[in-house]
XYZ file of C-alpha atoms in Angstrom:
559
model
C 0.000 0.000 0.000
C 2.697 2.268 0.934
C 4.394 1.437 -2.702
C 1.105 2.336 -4.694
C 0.633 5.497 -2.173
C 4.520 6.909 -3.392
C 4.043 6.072 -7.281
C 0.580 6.817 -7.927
C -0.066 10.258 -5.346
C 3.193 11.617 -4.769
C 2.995 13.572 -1.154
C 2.277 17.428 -1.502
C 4.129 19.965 0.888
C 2.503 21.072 3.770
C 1.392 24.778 1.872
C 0.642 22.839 -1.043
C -2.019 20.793 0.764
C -3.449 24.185 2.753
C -4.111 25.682 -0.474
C -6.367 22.598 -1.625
C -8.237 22.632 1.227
C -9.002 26.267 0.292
C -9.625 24.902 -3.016
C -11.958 22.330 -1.859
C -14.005 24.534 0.856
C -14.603 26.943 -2.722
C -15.570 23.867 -4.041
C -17.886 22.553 -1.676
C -20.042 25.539 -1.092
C -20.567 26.201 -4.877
C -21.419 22.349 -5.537
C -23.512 22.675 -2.223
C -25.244 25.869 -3.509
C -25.723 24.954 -6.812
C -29.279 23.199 -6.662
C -31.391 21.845 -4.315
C -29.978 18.483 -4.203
C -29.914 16.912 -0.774
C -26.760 15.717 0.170
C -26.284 12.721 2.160
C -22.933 12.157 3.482
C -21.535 9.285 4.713
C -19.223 8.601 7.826
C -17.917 5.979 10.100
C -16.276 8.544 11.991
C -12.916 6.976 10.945
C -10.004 9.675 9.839
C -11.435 9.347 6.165
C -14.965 9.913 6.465
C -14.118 12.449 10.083
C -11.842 14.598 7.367
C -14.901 14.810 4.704
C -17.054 15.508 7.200
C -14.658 18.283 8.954
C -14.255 19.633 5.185
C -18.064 19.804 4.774
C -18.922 21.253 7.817
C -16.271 24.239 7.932
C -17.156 24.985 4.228
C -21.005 24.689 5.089
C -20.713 26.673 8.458
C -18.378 29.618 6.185
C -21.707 30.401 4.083
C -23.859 33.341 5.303
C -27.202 31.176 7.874
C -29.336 32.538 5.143
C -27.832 30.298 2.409
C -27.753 26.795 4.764
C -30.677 26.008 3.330
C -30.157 22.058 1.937
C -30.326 19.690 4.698
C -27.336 17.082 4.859
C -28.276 13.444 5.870
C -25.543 12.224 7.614
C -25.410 8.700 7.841
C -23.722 5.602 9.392
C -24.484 1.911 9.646
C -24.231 -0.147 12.931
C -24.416 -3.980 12.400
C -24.893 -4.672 15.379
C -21.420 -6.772 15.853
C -19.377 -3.551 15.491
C -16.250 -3.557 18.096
C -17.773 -2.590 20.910
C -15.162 0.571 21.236
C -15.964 1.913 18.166
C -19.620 1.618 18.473
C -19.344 3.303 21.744
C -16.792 5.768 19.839
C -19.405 6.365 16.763
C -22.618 6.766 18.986
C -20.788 9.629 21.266
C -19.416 11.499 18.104
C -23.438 11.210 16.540
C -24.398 13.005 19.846
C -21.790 15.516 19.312
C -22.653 15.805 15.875
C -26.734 16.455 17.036
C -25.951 19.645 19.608
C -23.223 21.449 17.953
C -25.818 21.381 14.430
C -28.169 22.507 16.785
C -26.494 25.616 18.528
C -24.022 26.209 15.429
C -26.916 26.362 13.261
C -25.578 24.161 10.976
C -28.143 21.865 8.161
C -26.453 18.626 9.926
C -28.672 15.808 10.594
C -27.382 12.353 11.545
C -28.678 8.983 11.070
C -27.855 5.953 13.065
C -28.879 2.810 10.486
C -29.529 -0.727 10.683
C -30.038 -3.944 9.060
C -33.222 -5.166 9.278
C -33.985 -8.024 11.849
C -34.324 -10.730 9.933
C -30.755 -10.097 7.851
C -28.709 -9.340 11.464
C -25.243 -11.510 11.530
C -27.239 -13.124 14.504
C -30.468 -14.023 12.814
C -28.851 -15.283 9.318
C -26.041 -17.482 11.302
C -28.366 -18.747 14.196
C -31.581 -18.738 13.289
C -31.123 -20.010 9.187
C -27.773 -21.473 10.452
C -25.639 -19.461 6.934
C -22.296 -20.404 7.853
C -19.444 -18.010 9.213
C -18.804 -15.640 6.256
C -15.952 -16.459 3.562
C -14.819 -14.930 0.162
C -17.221 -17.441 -1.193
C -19.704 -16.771 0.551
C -19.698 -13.188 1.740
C -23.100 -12.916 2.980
C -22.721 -10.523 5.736
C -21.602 -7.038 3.557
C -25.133 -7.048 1.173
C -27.250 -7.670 3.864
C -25.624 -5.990 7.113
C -23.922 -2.427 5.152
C -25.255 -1.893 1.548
C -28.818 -2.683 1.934
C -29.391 -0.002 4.889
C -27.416 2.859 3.034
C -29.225 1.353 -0.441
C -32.583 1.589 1.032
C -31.837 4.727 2.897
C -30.646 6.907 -0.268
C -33.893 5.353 -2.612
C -35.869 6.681 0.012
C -34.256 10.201 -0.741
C -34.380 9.416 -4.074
C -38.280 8.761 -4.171
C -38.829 11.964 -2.157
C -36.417 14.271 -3.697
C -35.969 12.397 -7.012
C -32.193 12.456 -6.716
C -29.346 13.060 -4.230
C -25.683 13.256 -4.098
C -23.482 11.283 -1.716
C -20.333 11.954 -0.378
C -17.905 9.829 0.680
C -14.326 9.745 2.275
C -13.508 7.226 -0.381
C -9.407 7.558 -1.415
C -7.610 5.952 -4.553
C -5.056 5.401 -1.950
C -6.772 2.859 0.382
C -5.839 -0.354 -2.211
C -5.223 -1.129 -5.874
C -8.872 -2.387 -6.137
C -10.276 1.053 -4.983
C -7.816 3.221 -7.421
C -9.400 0.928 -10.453
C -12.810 0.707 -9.647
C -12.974 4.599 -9.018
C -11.210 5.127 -12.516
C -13.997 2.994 -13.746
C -16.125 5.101 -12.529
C -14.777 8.506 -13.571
C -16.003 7.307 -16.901
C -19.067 8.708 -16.455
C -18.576 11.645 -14.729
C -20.049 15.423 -14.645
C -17.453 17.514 -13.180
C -14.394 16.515 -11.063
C -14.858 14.299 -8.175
C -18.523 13.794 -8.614
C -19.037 10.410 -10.403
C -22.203 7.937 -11.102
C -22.846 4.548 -9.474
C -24.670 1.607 -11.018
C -26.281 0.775 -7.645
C -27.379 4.214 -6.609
C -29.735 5.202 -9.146
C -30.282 8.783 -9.787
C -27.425 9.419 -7.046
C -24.220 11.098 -7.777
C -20.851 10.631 -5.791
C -18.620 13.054 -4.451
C -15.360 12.084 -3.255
C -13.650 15.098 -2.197
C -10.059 13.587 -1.037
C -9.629 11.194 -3.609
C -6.492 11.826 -4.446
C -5.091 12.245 -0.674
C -2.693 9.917 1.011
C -2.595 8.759 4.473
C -0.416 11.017 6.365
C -2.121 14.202 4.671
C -5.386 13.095 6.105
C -3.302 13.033 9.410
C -1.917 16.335 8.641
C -5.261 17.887 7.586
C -7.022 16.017 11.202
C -4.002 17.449 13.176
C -4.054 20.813 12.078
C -8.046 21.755 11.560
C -9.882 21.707 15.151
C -12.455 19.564 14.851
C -15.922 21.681 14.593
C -18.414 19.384 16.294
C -16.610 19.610 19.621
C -14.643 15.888 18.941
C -11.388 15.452 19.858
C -8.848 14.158 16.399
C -6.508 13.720 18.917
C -8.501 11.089 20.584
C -9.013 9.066 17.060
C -5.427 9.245 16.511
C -4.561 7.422 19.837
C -7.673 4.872 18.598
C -5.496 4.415 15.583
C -2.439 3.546 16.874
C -3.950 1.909 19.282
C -4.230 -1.107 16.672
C -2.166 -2.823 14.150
C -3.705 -1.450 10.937
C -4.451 1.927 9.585
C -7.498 1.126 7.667
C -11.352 1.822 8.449
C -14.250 0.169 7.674
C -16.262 3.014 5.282
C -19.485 3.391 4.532
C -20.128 0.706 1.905
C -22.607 0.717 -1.211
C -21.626 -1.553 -3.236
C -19.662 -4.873 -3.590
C -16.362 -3.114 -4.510
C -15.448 -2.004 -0.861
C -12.679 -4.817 0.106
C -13.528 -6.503 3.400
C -13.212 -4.485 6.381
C -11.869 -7.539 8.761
C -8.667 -6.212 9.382
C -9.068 -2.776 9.534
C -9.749 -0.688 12.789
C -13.428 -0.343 12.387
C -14.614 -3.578 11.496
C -17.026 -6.081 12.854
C -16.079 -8.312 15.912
C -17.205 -11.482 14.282
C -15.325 -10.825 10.895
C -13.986 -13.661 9.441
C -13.099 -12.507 6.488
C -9.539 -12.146 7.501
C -7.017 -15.247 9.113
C -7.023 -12.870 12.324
C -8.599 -10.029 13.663
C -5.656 -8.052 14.389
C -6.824 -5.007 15.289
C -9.012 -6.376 18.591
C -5.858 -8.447 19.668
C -3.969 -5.257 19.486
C -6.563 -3.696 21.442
C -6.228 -6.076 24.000
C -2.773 -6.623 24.104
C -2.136 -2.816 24.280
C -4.744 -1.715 26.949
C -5.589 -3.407 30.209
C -8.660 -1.930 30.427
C -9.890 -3.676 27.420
C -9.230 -6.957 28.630
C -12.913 -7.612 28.765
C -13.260 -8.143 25.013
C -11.552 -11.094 25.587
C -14.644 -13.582 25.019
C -15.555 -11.624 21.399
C -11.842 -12.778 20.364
C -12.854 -16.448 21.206
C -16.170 -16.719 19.750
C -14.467 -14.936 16.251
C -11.872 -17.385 16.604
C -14.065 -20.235 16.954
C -16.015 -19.654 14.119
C -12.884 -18.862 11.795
C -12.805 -22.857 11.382
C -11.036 -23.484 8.349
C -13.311 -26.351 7.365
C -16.316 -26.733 9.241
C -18.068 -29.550 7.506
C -18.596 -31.475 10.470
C -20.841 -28.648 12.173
C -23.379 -28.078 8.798
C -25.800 -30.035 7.606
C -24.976 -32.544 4.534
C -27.971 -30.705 2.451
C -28.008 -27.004 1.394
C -30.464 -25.129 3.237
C -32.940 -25.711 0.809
C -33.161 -29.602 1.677
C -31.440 -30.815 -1.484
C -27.823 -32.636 -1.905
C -25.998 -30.420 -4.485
C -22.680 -31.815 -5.415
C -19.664 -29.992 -7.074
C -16.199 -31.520 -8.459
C -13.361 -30.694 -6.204
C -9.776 -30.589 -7.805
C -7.596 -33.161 -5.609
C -4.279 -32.749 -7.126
C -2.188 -34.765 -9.823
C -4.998 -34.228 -12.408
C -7.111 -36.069 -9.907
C -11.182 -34.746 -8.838
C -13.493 -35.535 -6.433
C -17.001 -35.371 -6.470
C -18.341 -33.906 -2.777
C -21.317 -32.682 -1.674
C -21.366 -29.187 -1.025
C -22.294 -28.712 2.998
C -24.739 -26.701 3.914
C -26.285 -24.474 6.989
C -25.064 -25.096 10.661
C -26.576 -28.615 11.882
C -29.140 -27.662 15.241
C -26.684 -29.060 17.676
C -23.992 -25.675 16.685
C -26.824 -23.121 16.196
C -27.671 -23.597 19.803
C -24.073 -23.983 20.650
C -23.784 -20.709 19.075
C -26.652 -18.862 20.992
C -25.428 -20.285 24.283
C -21.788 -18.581 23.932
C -23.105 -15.498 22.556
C -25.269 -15.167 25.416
C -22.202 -16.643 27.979
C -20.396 -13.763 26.675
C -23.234 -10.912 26.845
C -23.880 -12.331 30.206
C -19.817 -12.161 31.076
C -18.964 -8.765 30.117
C -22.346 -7.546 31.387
C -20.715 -8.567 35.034
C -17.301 -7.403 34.543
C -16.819 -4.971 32.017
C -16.044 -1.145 32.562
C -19.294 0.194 34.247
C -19.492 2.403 30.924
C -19.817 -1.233 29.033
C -21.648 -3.545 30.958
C -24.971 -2.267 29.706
C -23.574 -3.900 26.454
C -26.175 -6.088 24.064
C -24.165 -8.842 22.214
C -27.762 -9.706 20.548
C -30.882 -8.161 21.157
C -34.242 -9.293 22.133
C -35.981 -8.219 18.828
C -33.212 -10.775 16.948
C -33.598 -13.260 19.810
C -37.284 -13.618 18.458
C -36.646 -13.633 15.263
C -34.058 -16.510 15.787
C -36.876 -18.633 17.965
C -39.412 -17.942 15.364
C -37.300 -19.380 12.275
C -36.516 -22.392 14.449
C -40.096 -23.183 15.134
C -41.410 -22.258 11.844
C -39.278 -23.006 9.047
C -36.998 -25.571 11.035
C -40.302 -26.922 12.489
C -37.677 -27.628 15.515
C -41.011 -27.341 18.041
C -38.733 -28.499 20.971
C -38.650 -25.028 21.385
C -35.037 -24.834 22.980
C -34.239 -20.966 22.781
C -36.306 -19.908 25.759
C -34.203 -22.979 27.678
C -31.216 -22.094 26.810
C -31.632 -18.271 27.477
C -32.732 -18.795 31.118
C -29.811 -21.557 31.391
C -27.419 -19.138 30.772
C -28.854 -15.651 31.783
C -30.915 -17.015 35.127
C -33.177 -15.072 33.423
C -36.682 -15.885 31.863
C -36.955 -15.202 27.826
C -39.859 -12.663 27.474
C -40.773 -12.747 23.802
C -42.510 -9.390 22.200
C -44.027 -11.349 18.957
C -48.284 -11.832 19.742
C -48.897 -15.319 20.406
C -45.503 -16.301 20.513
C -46.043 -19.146 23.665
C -49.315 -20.549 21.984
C -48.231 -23.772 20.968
C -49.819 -26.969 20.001
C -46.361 -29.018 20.674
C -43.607 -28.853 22.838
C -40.852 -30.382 24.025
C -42.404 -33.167 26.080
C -43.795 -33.952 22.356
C -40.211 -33.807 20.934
C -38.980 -35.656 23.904
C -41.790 -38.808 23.351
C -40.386 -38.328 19.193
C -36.588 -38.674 20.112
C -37.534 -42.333 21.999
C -39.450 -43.479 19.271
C -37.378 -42.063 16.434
C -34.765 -44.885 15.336
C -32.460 -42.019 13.926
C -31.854 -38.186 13.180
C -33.555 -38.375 9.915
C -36.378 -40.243 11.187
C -36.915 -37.610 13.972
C -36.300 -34.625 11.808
C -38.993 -36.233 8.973
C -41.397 -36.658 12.125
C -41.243 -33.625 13.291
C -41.565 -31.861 10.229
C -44.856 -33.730 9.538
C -46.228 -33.313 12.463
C -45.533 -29.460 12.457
C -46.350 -29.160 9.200
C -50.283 -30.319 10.079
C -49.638 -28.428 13.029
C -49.353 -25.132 11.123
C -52.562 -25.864 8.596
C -54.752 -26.503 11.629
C -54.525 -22.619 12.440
C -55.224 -21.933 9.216
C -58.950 -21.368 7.600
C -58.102 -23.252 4.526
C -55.662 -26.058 4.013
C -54.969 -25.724 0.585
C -51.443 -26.738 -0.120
C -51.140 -29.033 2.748
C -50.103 -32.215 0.839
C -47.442 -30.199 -1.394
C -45.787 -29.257 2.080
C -45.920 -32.835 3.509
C -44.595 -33.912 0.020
C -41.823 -31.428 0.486
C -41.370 -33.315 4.068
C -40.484 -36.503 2.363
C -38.411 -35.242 -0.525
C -35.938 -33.493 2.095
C -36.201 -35.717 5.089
C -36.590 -39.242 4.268
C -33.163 -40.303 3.112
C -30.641 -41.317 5.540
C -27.154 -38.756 5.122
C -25.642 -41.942 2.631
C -28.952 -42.757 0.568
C -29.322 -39.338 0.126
C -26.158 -38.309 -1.431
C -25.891 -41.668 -2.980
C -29.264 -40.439 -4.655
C -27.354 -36.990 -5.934
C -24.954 -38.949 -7.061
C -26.676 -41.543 -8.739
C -28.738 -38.435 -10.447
C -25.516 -36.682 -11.634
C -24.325 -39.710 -13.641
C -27.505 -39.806 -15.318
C -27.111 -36.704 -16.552
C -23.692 -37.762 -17.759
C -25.022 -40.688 -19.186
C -27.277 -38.422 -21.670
C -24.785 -36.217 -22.533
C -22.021 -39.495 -23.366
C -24.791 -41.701 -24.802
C -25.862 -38.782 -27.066
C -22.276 -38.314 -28.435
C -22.005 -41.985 -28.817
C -25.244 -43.624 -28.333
C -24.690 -47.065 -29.344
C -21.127 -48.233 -27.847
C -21.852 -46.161 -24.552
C -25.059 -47.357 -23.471
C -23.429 -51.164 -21.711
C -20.627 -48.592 -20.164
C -23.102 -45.715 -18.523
C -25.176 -48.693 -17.006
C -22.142 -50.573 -15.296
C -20.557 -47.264 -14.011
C -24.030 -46.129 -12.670
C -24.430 -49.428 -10.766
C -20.374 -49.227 -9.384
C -21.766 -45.798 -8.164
C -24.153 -46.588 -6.607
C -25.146 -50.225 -5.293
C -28.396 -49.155 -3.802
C -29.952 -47.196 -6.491
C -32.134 -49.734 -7.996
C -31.101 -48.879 -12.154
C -30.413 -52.590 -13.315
C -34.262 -52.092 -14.370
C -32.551 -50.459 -17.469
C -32.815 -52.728 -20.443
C -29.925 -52.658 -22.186
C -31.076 -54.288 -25.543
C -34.243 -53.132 -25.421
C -32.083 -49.409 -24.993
C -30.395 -50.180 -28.146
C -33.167 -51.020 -30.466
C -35.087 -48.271 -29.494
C -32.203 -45.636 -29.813
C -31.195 -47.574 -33.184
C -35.261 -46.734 -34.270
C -35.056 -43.439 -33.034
C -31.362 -42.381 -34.307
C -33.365 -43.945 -38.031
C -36.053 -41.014 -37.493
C -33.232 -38.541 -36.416
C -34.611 -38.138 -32.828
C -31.668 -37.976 -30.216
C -32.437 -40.038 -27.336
C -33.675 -38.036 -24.609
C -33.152 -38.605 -20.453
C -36.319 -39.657 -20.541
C -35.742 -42.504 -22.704
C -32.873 -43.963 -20.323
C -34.418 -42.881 -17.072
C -38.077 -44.303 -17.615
C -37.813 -47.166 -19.975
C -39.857 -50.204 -19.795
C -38.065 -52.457 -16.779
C -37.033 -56.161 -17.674
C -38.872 -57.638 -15.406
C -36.559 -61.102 -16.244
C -33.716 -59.572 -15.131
C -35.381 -57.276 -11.844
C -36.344 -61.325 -10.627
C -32.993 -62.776 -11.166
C -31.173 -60.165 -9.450
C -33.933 -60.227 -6.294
């Protein structure tokens, strides 16, 4: 980073970078009184977004009151797994923010947003079971950071029919950033005010672009802060930890993953480490108490965590995918899917041991700390009871195990139930296996949740959907997928080479897979038909192999 900083923005001299600041504050209140465009500006209250924001402000708060006329929406996202410091850190500088607007007379007004409950870290790992967030499957950003600022600025949009957002985003911060900003000058209508495909009738201003780290230092260092903050105080923050990034305000996929950067999430694992909370703990005594959010991040950076998720995708089918093994070699696996029950309530109980913990021995200033909230807490129970159909009901257990506590749910009706536990306990006696309990249970909730309902149309599609999931032991099942794939292969070869083929797909279907009962497949009978066919020019079809007549000879030989 430092090498892309020194070839690509060479560092301007100290009177140099005082006369673009006067450049920019010329800049900002022309742009600003230009139209009637709101502005929405987004911060994290990291030295990036803190220096647009201290730009804006002093620019804004230079115009005559008669002129501050266009509100600006200042906005930041809490995910509700931010470090706990910063979240503290962010929610004191919004305060700030809120009474020096108000007695500076300034057209500030800040935003604190959210995800929505049902996409909460919390809700999509515990309650669906999604597994800890990975490169390939970086659920967490969309849901947790874009969507709130998305829905946010299309609400502007609708209302104002378009906006401009500005953002502390720099070339500087990574190759990736320089290149998909270039991209993006493409497009543009004046300097430093480009387009984005995601933000529809939005504009975005980037006023320090082109600035490097240690001038955003320099600029935080030698401009008071306006708002009543203390830059000081975010410099110690910074060097405080091992790396000098933030985590900005994101809007689209571009933004690289904020895991190792001083404002990310505590549950990131995006990263191998999170070495910015170790620092923080290493460095500072007093922080000591974060010490159970370092072990629950570490314990859910498992490298492979097949063993904790379920064998089917969340969906309730086997999907398999070709893994290369090495020496030209493949395997065919089945691709795991959402955390099995067992870890989703191991999961809730050490979130809540470590709520519970630091809620005891934290700085007072902390311990009124919420690791997971009550709204996300019944979100969690209702997913379990009615798309898991898991009516043991365990959530309200395990919260007064651990908290001493009983588990008051808000939701209307939320403790009318027609089964319970002593119903899932009778099930697990009965039940010869998992699958047979988890197929029971998902019957028997299934009628459960039609007899609320006036009509009970669809009924029988959802019990079908019961069996098709649920009725397959872990091997049969992806013995099944398996056995499915190669009959997909076996169109494809017999196609190319229908007649030679036909004896080969067979015997490699049946060395696949002993249980799968395909020796129904009539191999002669095959041949004369696909010879009568391949005479009409009709290719032979899935179909054909799949569902032809069965030789019933050969079915009572092999019994």
């Amino acid at each position: 980073m430092t090498e892309i900083q020194g070839s690509l923005f060479p560092q301007r001299t100290v009177p140099k970078l005082f006369e673009d600041v006067k450049f920019l504050n010329q800049e900002i209140q022309e742009l600003y009184c230009s139209d009637e465009i709101p502005w929405i500006l987004g911060v994290s209250f990291g030295k990036d977004s803190s220096a647009v924001l201290q730009l804006v402000w002093n620019a804004i708060a230079s115009l005559p009151p008669e002129k501050r006329t266009k509100t600006i929406h200042l906005i930041t996202t809490d995910t509700l797994v931010e470090n706990p410091i910063i979240s503290t850190w962010v929610r004191n500088c919004i305060k700030q923010v809120k009474l020096a607007a108000k007695q500076q007379k300034m057209p500030v007004e800040p935003h604190l947003l959210h995800p929505s409950v049902q996409e909460t870290f919390w809700v999509c790992l515990i309650g669906k079971g999604y597994p800890a967030p990975r490169n390939g499957f970086r659920w967490c950003t969309d849901r947790m950071k874009i969507q709130p600022v998305n829905n946010f600025i299309r609400e502007m949009v609708r209302v104002h029919g378009e906006t401009i957002v500005v953002l502390g985003t720099r070339k500087a911060e990574s190759s990736k950033r320089a290149a998909t900003m270039k991209k993006h000058e493409v497009g543009r209508v004046r300097d430093r005010l480009s387009p984005n495909s995601r933000l529809i009738n939005s504009l975005i201003y980037t006023p320090v672009e082109d600035w490097r780290d240690d001038e955003v230092w320099l600029y935080l260092m030698q401009y008071p802060n306006p708002w009543g903050g203390d830059n000081k105080d975010l410099f110690t923050m910074y060097r405080g930890a091992t790396a000098d990034n933030e985590c900005p305000l994101v809007v689209d996929t571009s933004t690289p993953s904020c895991g190792d950067s001083r404002f990310g999430c505590w549950v990131c694992t995006m990263v191998d480490q999170d070495k910015s909370m170790q620092a923080m703990i290493l460095n500072d005594e007093a922080k000591e108490w974060m010490q159970p959010l370092l072990d629950i991040r570490n314990e859910l950076d498992l490298k492979d965590d097949r063993k904790k998720r379920d064998f089917r995708r969340i969906y309730g089918r086997v999907e398999l995918f070709e893994r290369n093994i090495g020496d030209n070699k493949t395997s065919v696996e089945f691709i795991p899917g959402p955390y099995t029950k067992f870890w989703r309530e191991h999961w809730l109980r050490r979130v809540l041991e470590a709520q519970t913990h630091i809620r005891k021995t934290a700085p007072e200033e902390m311990r009124d700390i919420t690791l997971i909230t009550p709204e996300e807490l019944s979100e969690i129970r209702r997913i379990w009871l009615e798309e898991k159909h898991e009516f043991d009901d365990s959530l309200p257990r395990i919260y007064e195990e651990v908290t001493g506590e009983p588990f008051a749910d808000a939701r209307p009706a939320a403790e009318r139930q027609l089964l319970g536990s002593d119903e899932w306990t009778i099930l697990e006696e009965i039940c010869e296996d998992k699958m047979h309990l988890e197929l029971m249970a998902k019957l028997l909730d299934t009628e459960r949740q039609y007899y609320t309902k006036p009509r009970r149309t669809g009924i029988y599609g959802d019990l079908d959907k019961c069996f098709e999931t649920s009725s397959r032991s872990k091997d049969e099942a992806i013995g099944n997928a398996h056995y499915q794939r190669n009959l997909k292969q076996a169109v494809a070869d017999v196609i190319a080479n229908p007649i030679e083929k036909i004896q080969q797909v067979k015997d490699a279907i049946v060395q696949t897979n002993k249980s799968a009962k395909n020796k129904s497949i009539d191999v002669a009978k095959l041949k004369e038909e696909l010879e009568s066919n391949n005479s009409e020019g009709r290719q032979l079809s899935w179909a054909d192999i799949k569902f032809s007549p069965p030789n019933s000879t050969e079915e009572t030989n092999s019994d």
